[in-house]
Short mmCIF file of C-alpha atoms in Angstrom, two decimals:
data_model
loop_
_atom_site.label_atom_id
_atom_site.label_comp_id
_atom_site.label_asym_id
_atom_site.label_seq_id
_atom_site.Cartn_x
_atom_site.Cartn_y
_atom_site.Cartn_z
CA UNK A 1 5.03 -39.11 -3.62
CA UNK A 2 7.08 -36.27 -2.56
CA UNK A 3 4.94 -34.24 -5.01
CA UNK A 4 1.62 -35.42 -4.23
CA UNK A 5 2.43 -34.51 -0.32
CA UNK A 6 3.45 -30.91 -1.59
CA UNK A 7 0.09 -30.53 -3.69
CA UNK A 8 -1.95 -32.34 -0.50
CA UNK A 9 0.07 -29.44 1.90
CA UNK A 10 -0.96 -26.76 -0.67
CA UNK A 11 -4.43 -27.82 -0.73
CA UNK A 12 -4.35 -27.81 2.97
CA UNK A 13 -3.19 -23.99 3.04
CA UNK A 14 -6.25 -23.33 0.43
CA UNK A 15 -8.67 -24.75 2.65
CA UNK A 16 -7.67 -23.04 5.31
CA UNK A 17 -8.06 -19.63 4.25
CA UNK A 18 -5.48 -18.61 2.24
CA UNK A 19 -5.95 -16.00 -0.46
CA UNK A 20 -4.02 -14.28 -2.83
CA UNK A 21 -5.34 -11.42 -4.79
CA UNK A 22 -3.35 -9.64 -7.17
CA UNK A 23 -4.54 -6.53 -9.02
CA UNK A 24 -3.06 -4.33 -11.68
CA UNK A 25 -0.24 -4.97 -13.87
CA UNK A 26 3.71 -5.55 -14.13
CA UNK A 27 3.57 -7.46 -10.79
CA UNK A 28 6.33 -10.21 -9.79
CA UNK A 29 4.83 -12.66 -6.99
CA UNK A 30 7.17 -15.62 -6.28
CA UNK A 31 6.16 -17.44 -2.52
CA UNK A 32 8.99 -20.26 -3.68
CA UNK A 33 8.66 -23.69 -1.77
CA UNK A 34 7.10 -21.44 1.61
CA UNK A 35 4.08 -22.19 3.33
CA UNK A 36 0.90 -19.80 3.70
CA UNK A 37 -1.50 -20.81 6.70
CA UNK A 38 -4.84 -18.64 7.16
CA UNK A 39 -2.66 -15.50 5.27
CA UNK A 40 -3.85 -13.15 2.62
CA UNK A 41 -2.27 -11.16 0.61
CA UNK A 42 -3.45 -8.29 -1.47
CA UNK A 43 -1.22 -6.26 -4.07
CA UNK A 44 -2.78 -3.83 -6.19
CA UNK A 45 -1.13 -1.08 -8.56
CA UNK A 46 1.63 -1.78 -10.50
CA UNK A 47 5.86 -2.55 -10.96
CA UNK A 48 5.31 -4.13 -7.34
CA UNK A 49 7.59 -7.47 -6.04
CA UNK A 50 6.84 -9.91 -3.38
CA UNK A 51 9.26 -12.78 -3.01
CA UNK A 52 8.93 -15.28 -0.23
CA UNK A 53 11.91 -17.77 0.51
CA UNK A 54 12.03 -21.64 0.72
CA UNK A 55 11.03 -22.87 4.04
CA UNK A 56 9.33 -19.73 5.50
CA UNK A 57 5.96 -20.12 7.08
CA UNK A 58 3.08 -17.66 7.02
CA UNK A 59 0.47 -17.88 9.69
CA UNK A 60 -2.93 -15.73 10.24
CA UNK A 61 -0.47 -13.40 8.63
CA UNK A 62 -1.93 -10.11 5.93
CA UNK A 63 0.40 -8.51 3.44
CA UNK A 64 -1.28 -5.50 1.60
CA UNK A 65 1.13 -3.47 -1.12
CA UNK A 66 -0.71 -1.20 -2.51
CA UNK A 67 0.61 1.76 -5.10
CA UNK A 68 3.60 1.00 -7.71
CA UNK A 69 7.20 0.13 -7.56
CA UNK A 70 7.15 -1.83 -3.92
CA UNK A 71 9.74 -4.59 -3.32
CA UNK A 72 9.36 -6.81 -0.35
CA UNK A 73 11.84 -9.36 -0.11
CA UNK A 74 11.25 -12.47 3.36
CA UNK A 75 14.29 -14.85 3.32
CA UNK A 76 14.27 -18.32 4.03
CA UNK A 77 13.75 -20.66 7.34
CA UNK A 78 11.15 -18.01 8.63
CA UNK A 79 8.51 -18.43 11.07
CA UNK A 80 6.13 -15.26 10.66
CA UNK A 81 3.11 -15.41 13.15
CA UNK A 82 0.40 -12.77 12.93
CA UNK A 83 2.42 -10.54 11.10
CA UNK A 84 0.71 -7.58 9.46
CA UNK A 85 2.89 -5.93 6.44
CA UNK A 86 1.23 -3.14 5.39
CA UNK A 87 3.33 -0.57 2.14
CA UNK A 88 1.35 1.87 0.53
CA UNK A 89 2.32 5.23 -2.21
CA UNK A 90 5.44 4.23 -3.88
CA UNK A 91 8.60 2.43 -3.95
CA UNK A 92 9.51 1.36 -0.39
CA UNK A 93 11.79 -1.57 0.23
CA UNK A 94 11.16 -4.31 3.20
CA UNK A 95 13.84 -7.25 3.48
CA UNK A 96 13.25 -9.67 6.29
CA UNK A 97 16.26 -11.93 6.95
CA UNK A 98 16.64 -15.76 7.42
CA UNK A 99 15.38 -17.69 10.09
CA UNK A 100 13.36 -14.61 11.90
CA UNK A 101 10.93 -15.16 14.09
CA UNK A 102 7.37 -13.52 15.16
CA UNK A 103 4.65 -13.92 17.57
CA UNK A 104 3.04 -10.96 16.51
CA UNK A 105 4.20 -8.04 14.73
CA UNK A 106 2.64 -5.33 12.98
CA UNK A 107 4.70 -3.54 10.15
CA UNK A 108 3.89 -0.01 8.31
CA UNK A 109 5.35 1.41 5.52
CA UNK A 110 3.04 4.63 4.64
CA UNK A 111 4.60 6.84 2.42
CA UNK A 112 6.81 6.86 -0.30
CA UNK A 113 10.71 5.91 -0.46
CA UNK A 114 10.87 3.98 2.83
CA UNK A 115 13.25 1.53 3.63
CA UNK A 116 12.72 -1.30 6.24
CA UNK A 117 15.69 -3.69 6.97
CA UNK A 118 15.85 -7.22 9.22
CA UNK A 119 18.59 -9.01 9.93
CA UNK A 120 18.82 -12.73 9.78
CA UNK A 121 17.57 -14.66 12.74
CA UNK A 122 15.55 -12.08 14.97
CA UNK A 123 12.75 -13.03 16.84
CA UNK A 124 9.95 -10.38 17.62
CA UNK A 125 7.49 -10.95 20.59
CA UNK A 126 4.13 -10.53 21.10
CA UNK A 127 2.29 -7.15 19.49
CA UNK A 128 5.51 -5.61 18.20
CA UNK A 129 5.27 -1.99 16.34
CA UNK A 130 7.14 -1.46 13.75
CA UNK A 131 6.29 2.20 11.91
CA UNK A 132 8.57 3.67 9.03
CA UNK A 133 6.10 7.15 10.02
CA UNK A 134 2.94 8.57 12.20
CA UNK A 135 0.84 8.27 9.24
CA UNK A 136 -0.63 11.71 9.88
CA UNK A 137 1.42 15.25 9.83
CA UNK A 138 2.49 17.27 12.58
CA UNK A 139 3.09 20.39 11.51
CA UNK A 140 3.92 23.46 12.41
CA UNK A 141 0.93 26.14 12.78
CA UNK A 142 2.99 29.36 11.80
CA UNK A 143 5.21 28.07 8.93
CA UNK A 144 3.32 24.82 7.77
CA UNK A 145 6.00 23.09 7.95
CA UNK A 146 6.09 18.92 8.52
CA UNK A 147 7.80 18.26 12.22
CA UNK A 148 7.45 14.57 11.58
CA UNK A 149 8.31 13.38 8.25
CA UNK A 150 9.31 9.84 8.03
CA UNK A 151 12.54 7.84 8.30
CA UNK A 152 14.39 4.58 7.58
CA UNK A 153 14.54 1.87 10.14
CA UNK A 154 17.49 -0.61 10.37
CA UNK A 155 17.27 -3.97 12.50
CA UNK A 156 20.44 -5.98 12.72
CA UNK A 157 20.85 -9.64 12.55
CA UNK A 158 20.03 -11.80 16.09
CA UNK A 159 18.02 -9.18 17.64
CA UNK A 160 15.31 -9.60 19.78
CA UNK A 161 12.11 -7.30 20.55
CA UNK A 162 10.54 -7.89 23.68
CA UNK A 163 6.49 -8.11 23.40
CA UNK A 164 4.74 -4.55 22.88
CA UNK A 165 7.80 -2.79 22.27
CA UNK A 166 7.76 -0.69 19.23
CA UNK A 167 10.58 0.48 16.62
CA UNK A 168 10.28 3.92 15.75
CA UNK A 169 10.88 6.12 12.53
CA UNK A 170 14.73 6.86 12.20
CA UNK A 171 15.59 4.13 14.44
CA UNK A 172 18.56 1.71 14.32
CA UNK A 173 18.96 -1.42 16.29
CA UNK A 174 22.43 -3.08 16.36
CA UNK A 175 23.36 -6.58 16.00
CA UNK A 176 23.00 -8.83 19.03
CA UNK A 177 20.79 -6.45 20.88
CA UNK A 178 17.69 -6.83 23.47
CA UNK A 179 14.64 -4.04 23.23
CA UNK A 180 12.49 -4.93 26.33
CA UNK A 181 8.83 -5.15 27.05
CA UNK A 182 6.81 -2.32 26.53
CA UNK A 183 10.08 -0.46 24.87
CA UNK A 184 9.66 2.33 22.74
CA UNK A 185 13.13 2.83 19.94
CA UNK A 186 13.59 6.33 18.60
CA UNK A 187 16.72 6.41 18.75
CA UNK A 188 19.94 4.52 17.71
CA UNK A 189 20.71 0.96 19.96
CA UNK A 190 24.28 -0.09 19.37
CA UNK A 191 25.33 -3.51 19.20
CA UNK A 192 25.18 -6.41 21.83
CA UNK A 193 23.18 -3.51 24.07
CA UNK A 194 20.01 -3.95 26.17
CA UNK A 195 17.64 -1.66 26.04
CA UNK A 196 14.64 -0.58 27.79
CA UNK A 197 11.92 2.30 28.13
CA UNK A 198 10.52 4.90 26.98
CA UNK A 199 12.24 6.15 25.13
CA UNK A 200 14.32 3.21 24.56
CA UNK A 201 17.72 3.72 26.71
CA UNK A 202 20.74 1.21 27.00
CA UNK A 203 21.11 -0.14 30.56
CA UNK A 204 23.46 -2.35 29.77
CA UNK A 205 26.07 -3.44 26.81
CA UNK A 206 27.95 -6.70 26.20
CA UNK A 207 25.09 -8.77 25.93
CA UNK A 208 23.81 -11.14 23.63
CA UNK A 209 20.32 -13.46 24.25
CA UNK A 210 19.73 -17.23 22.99
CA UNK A 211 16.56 -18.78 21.77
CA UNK A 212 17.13 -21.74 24.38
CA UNK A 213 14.98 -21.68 27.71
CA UNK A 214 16.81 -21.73 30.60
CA UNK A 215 14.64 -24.11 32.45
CA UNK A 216 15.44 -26.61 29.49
CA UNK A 217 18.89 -27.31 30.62
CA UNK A 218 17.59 -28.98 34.35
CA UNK A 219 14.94 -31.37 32.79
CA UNK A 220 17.50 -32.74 30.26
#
């Protein structure tokens, strides 16, 4: 029974848009016991690795690796709304922790080399920026020389991105921490810190956040 409900929940995902399209050669796609709802994913090249944990849950979600020697690694127990995953060139590295959360986030990994780590259990609001680079150069107009090249960004574990903030190039957020609405991060956010503006200061550090609603506690 068990496995007829699994088939019967797969079928489900088929219907309702899901797609898969792999092109090339020497790719490893494993999506484990997770669920895909109205997602499609596209990886063309070659050497390239998605793995998708037990339990996670894709919705009107788009992953698109395109180039050779990716590796995108989304853990267990997540809930990924509307997420947009975009690597492209060569070898870059996304890990998405346990249990994280999104409403809507956009994610862009455009050149080669980039790393992109999330914690376990961070929950990202609505239209949230992620961006590993500016896609296009800045540079400068004696020397030629690139102003802007990209950078690594680091998200601890439990952190929580307020709706249309965005995470920067070079950026770090630390465990525990708070990046409020509209926040830009181009900078380094310590831990248990909230942080707000643009760009992104700390106001205030100690702090931590809960997925609970406060309001919750009165009707109970």
């Amino acid at each position: 029974r068990s496995k007829f409900l699994h088939c019967l929940a797969r079928s489900r995902d088929w219907f309702g848009g899901t797609r898969i399209i792999v092109r090339g050669s020497r790719h490893s796609v494993n999506v484990h016991q997770s669920r895909l709802l109205r997602t499609n994913i596209q990886i063309d090249g070659g050497n390239n690795t998605l793995e998708i944990e037990p339990g996670t849950r894709l919705i009107d979600s788009v992953i698109v690796i395109k180039g050779k020697g990716h590796h995108v690694h989304i853990g267990r127990d997540c809930l990924l709304n509307r997420m947009t995953l975009v690597l492209q060139s060569s070898e870059c590295r996304v890990k998405i922790g346990n249990l994280t959360t999104s409403s809507s986030v956009n994610i862009d990994l455009g050149e080669p080399r980039l790393s992109l780590q999330i914690g376990d259990d961070c929950m990202f609001s609505h239209r949230v920026e992620i961006m590993c680079g500016d896609a296009h150069s800045l540079d400068d107009a004696v020397t030629g020389e690139r102003l802007n090249p990209p950078q690594n960004i680091e998200i601890g574990n439990h952190v929580w991105l307020g709706a249309e903030s965005a995470i920067l190039k070079g950026s770090s957020v630390g465990d525990n921490s708070i990046i409020g609405f509209r926040s830009v991060v181009t900078s380094q956010i310590p831990s248990c810190s909230l942080a707000v503006g643009i760009p992104a200061r700390v106001t205030r550090n100690g702090v931590t956040w809960t997925r609970d609603l406060p309001w919750q506690n009165l009707v109970q």
